[in-house]
PDB file of C-alpha atoms in Angstrom:
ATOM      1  CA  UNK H   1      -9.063  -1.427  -4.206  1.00 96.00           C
ATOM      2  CA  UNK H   2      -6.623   1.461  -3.450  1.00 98.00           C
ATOM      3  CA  UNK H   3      -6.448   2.389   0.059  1.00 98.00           C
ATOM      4  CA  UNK H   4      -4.512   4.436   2.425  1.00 98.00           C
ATOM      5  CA  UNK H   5      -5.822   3.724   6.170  1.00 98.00           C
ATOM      6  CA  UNK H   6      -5.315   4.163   9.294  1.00 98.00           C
ATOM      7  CA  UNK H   7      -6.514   1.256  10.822  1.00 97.00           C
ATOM      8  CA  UNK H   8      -4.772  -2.573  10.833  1.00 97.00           C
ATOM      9  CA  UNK H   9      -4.742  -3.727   7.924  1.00 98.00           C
ATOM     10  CA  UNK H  10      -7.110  -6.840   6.888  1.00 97.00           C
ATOM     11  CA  UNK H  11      -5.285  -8.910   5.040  1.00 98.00           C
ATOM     12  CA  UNK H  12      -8.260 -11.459   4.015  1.00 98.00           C
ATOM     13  CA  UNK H  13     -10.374  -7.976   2.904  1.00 98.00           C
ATOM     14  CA  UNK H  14      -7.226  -7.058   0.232  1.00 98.00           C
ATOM     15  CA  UNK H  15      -7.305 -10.689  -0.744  1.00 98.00           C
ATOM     16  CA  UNK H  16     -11.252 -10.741  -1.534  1.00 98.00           C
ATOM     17  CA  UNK H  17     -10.451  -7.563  -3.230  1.00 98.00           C
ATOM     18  CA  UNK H  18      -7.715  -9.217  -5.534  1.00 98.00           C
ATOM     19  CA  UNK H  19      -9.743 -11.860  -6.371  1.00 98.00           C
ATOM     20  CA  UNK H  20     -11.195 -13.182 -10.107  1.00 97.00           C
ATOM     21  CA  UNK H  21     -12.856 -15.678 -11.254  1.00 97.00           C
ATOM     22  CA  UNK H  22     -11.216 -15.483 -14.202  1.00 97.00           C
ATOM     23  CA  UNK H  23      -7.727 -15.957 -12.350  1.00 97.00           C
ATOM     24  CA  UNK H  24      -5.174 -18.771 -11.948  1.00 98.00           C
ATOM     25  CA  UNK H  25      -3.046 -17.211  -9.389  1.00 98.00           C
ATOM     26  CA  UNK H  26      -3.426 -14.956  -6.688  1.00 98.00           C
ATOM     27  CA  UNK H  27      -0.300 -13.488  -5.336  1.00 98.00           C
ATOM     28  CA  UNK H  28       0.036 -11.604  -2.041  1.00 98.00           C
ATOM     29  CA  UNK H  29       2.705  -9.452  -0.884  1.00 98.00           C
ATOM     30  CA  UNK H  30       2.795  -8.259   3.336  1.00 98.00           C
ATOM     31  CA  UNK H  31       5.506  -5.759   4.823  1.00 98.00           C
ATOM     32  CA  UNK H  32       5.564  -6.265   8.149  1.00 98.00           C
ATOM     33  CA  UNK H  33       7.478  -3.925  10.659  1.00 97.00           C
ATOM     34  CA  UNK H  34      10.892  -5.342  11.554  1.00 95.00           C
ATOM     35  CA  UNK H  35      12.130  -5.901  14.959  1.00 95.00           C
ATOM     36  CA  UNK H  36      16.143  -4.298  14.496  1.00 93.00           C
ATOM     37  CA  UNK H  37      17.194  -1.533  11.643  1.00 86.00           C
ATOM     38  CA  UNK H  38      21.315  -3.161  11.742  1.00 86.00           C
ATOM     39  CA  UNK H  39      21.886  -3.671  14.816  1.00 88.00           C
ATOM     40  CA  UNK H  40      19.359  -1.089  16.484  1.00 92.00           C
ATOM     41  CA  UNK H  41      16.243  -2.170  18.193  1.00 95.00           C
ATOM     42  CA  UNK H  42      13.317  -1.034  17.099  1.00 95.00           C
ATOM     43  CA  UNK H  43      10.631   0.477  19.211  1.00 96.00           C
ATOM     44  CA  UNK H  44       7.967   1.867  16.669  1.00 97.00           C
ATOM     45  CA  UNK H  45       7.756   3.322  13.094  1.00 97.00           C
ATOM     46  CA  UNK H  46       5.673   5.927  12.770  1.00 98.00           C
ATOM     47  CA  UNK H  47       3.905   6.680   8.459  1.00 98.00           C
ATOM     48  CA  UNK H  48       3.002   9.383   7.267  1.00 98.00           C
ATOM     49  CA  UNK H  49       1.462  10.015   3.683  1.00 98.00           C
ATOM     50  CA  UNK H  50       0.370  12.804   0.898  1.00 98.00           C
ATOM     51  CA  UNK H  51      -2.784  11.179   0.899  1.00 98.00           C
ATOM     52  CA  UNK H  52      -4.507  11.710  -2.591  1.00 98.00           C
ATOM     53  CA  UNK H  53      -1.418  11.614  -4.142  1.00 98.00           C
ATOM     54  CA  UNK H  54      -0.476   8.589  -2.613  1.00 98.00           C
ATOM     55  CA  UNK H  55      -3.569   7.428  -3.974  1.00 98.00           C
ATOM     56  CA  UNK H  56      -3.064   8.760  -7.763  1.00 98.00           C
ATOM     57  CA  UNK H  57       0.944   7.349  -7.699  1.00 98.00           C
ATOM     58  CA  UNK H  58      -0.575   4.065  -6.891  1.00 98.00           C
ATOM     59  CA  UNK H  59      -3.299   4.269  -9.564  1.00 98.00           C
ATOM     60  CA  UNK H  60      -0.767   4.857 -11.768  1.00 98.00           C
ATOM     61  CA  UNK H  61       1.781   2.179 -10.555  1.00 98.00           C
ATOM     62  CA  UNK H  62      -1.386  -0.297 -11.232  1.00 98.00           C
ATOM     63  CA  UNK H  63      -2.445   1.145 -14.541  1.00 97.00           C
ATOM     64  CA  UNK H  64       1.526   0.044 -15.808  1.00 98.00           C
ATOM     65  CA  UNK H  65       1.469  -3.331 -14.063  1.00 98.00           C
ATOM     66  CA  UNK H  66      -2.564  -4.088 -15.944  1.00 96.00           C
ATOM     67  CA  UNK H  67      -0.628  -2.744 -19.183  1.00 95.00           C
ATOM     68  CA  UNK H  68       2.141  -5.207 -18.639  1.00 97.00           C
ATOM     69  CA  UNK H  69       0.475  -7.988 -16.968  1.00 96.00           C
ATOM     70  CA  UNK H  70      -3.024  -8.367 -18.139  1.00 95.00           C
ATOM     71  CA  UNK H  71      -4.136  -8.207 -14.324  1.00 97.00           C
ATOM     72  CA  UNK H  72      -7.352  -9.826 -13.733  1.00 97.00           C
ATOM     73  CA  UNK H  73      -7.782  -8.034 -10.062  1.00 98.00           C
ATOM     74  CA  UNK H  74      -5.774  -6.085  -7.752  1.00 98.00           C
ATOM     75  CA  UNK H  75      -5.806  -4.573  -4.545  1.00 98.00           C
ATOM     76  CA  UNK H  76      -3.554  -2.373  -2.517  1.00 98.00           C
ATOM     77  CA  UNK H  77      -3.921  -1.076   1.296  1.00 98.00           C
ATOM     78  CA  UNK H  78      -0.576   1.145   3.046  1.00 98.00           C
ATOM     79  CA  UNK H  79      -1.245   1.935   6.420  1.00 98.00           C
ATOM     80  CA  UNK H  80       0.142   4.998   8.202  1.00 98.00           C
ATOM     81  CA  UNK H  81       0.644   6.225  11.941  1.00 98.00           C
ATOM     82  CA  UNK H  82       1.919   4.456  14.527  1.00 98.00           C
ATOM     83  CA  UNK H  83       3.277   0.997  13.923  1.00 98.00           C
ATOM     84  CA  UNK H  84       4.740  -1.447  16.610  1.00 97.00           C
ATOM     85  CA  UNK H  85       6.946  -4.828  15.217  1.00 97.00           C
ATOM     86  CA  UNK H  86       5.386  -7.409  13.808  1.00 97.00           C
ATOM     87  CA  UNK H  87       2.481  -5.006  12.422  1.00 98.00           C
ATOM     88  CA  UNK H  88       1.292  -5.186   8.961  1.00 98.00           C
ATOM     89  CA  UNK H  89       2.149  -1.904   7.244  1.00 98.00           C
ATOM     90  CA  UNK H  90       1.103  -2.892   3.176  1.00 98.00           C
ATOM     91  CA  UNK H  91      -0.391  -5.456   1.787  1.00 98.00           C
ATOM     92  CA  UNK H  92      -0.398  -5.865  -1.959  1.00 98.00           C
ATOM     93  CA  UNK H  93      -2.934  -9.012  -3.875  1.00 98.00           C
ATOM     94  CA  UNK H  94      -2.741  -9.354  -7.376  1.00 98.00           C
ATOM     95  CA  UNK H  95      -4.520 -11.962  -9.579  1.00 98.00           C
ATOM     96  CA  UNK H  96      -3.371 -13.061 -13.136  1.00 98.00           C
ATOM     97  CA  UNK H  97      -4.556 -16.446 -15.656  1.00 97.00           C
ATOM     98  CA  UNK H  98      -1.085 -17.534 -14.725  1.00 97.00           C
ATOM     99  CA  UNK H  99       1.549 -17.587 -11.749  1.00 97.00           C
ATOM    100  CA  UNK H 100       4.919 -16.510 -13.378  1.00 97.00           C
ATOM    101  CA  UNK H 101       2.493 -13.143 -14.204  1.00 97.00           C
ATOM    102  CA  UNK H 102       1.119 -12.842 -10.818  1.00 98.00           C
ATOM    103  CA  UNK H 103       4.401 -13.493  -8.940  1.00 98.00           C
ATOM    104  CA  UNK H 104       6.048 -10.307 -11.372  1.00 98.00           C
ATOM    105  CA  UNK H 105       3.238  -8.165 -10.732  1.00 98.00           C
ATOM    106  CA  UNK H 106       3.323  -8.326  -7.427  1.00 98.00           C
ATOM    107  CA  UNK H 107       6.589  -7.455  -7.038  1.00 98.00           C
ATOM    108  CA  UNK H 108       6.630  -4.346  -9.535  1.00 98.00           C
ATOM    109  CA  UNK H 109       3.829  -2.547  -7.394  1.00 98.00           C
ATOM    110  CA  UNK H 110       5.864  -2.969  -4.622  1.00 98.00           C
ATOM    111  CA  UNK H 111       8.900  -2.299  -5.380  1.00 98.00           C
ATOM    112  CA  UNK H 112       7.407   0.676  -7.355  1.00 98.00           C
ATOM    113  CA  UNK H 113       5.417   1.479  -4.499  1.00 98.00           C
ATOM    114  CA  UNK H 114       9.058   2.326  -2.316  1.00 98.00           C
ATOM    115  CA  UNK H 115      10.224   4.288  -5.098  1.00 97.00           C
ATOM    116  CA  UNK H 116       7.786   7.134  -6.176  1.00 97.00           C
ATOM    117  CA  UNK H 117       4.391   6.611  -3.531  1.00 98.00           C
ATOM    118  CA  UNK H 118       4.529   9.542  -1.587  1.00 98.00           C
ATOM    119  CA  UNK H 119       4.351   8.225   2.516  1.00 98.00           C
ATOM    120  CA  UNK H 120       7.314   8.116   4.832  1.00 98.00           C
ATOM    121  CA  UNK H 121       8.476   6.088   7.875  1.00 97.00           C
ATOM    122  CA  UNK H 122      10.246   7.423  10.807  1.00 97.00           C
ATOM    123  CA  UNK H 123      11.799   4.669  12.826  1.00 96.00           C
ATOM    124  CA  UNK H 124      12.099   5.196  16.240  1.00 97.00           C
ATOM    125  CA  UNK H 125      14.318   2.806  17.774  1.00 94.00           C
ATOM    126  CA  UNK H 126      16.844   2.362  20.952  1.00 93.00           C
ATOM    127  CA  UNK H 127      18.792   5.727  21.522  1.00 91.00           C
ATOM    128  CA  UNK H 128      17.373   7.513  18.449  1.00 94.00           C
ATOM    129  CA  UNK H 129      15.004   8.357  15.770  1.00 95.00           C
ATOM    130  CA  UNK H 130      15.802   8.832  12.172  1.00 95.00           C
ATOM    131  CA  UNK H 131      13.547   9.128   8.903  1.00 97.00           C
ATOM    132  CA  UNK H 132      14.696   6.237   6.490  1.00 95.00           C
ATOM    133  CA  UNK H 133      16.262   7.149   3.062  1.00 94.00           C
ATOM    134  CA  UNK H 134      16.588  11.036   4.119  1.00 95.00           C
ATOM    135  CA  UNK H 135      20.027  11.445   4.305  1.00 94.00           C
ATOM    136  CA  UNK H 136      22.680  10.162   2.183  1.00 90.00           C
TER     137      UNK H 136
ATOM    138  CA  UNK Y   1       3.884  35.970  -5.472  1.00 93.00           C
ATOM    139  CA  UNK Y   2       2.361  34.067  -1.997  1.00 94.00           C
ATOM    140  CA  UNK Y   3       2.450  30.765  -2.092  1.00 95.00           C
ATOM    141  CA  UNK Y   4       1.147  27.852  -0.228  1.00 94.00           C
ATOM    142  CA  UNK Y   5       3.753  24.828   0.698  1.00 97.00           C
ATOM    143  CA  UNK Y   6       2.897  21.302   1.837  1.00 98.00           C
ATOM    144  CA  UNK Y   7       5.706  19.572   3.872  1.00 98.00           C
ATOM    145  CA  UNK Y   8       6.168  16.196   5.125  1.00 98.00           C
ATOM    146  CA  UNK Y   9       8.281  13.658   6.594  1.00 97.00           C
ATOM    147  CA  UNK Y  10      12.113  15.350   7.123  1.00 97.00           C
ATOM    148  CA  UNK Y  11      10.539  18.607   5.262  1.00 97.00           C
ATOM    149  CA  UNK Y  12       8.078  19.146   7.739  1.00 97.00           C
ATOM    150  CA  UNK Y  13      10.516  19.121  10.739  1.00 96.00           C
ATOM    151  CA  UNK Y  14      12.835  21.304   8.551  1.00 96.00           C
ATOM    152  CA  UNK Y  15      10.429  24.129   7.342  1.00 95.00           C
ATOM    153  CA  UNK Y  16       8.785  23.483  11.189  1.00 94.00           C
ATOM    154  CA  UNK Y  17       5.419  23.027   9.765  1.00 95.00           C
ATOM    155  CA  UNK Y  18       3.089  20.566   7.610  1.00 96.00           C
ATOM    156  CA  UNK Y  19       1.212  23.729   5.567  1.00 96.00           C
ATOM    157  CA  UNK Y  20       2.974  27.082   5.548  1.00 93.00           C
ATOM    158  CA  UNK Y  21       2.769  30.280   3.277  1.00 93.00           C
ATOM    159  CA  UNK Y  22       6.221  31.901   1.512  1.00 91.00           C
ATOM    160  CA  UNK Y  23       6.877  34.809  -0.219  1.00 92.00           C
ATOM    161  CA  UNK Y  24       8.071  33.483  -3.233  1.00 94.00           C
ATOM    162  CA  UNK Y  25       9.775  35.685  -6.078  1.00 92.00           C
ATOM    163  CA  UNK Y  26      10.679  33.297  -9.091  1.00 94.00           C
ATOM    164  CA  UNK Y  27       8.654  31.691 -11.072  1.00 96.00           C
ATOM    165  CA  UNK Y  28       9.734  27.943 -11.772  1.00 97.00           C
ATOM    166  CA  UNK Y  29      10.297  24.869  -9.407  1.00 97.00           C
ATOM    167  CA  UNK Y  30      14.014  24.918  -9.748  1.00 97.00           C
ATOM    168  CA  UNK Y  31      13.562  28.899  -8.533  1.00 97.00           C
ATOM    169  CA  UNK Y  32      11.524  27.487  -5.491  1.00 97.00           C
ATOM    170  CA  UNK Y  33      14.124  24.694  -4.959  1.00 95.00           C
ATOM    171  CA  UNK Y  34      16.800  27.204  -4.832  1.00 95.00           C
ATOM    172  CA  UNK Y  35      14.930  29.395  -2.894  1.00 94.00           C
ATOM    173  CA  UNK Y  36      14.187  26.983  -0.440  1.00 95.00           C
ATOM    174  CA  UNK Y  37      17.340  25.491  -0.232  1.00 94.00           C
ATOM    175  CA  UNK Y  38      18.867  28.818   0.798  1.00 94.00           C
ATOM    176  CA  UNK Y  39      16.109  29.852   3.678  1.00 92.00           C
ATOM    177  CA  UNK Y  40      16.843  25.907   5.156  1.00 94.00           C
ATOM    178  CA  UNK Y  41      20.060  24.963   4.501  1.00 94.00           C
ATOM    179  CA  UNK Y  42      18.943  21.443   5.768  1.00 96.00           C
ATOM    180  CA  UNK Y  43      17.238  20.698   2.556  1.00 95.00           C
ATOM    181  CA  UNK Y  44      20.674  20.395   0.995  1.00 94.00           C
ATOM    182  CA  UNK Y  45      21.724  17.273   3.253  1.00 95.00           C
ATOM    183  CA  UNK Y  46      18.838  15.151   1.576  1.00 96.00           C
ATOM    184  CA  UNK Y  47      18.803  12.804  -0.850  1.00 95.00           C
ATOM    185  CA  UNK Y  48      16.728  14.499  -2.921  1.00 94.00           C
ATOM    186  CA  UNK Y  49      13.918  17.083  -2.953  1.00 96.00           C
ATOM    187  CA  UNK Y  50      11.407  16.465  -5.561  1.00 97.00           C
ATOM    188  CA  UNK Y  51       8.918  19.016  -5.591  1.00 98.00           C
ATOM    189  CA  UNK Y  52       4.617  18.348  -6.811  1.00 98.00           C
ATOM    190  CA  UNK Y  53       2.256  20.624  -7.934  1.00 98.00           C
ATOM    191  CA  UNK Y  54      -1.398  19.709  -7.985  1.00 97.00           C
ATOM    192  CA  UNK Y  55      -1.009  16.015  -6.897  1.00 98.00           C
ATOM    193  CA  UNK Y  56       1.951  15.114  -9.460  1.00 98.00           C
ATOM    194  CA  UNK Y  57       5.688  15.413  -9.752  1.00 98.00           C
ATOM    195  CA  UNK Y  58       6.761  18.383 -11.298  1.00 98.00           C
ATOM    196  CA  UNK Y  59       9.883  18.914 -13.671  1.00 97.00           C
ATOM    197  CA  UNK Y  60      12.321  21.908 -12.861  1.00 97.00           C
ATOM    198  CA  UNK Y  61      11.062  23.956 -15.309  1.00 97.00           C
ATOM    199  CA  UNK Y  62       7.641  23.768 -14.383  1.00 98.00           C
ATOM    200  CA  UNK Y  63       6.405  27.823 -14.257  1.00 97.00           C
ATOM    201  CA  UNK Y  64       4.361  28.119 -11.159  1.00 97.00           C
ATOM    202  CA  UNK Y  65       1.186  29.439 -10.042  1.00 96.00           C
ATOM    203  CA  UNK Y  66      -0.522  31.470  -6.624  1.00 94.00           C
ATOM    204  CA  UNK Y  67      -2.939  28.696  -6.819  1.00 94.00           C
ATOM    205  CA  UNK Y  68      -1.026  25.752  -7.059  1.00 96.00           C
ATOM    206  CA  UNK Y  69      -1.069  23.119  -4.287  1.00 96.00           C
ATOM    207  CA  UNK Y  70       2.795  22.473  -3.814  1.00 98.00           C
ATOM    208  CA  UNK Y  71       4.565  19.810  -2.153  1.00 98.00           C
ATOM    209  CA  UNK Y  72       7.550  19.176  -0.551  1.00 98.00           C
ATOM    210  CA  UNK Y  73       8.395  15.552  -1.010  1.00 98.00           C
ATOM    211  CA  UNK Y  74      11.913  14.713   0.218  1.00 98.00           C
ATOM    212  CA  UNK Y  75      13.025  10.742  -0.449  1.00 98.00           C
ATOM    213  CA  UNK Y  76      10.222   8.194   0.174  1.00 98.00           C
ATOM    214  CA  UNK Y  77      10.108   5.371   2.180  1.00 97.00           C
ATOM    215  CA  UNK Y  78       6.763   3.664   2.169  1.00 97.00           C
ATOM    216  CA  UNK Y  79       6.642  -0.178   2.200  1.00 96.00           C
TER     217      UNK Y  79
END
């Protein structure tokens, strides 16, 4: 499962999603939306993404990691629009035979995910707003 | 050649739009990036400006067409 939504995200659906009988581990990642950005207060975040080729990026982000990791299921949902702290903004499941694989996985997608997924995050916070990574 | 530009996150605010048509007169994505970069001399504070054509990154050399669905994608920050 690949998903770009705008709805909360279910964590226990992208779980169910990840999961395989044939697997020994199932490892989960969440990003949640932090409270301060340094010492600024946040008041909301606010995603935006290039939809299907979010959703190709991704594809291909998981086609490397089943290459690398013999994945035995996977799921990935990315929510965008308005986010308040404390909301779930990705969730990433993967399951492998074996932890040490499922643990890796994991976090390739999403540290892949931040580099080359097309979606953005403008955070809005005390006295400001500001769209992260931009600007130098 | 017309051309039709998708923009988002910083690029949006910059070109003041997220779809918008250009009058485009080279013919590869560095030409566009140049281009660009001279009608919005914001673009030139980003990190970067990668440019996609069709749903995938495109190289610099990368000869374009009317048809093409281009993208603006300035630095990502999804997660």
């Amino acid at each position: 499962m690949i998903v770009i939504t705008h709805n909360s995200i279910d964590i226990q659906n992208v779980i169910r999603s990840a999961e395989s009988a044939d697997a020994g581990a199932l490892n989960v990642f969440i990003g949640t939306v932090r409270s301060k950005t340094g010492e600024k207060k946040v008041i909301r975040l606010e995603y935006e993404a290039y939809e299907p080729m979010a959703i190709l990026e991704l594809k291909k982000i998981i086609e490397v990691a089943k290459a690398k990791w013999n994945l035995k299921g996977w799921a990935i949902s990315h929510r965008v629009g308005v986010l308040s702290v404390g909301d779930v903004a990705v969730a990433v499941a993967v399951s492998t035979a074996h932890r040490k694989e499922s643990f890796e996985a994991c976090q390739f997608i999403i540290d892949s995910l931040k580099q080359t997924v097309p979606i953005w995050k403008k955070e809005i916070f005390e006295g400001g707003e500001e769209w992260v990574s931009a600007h130098p | 050649m017309r051309i039709q530009l998708k923009a988002f996150g910083i690029c949006k605010d910059i070109l003041g739009g997220r779809e918008l048509t250009v009058e485009f007169d080279g013919e590869t994505v560095a030409d566009l990036r140049k281009d660009l970069t001279q009608k919005f001399r914001e673009i030139e504070k980003l990190n970067s400006l990668l440019i996609a054509v069709n749903e995938a990154y495109a190289e610099n050399d990368r000869v374009l067409k009317e048809s093409d669905v281009i993208a603006l994608i300035p630095p990502v920050s999804g997660g």
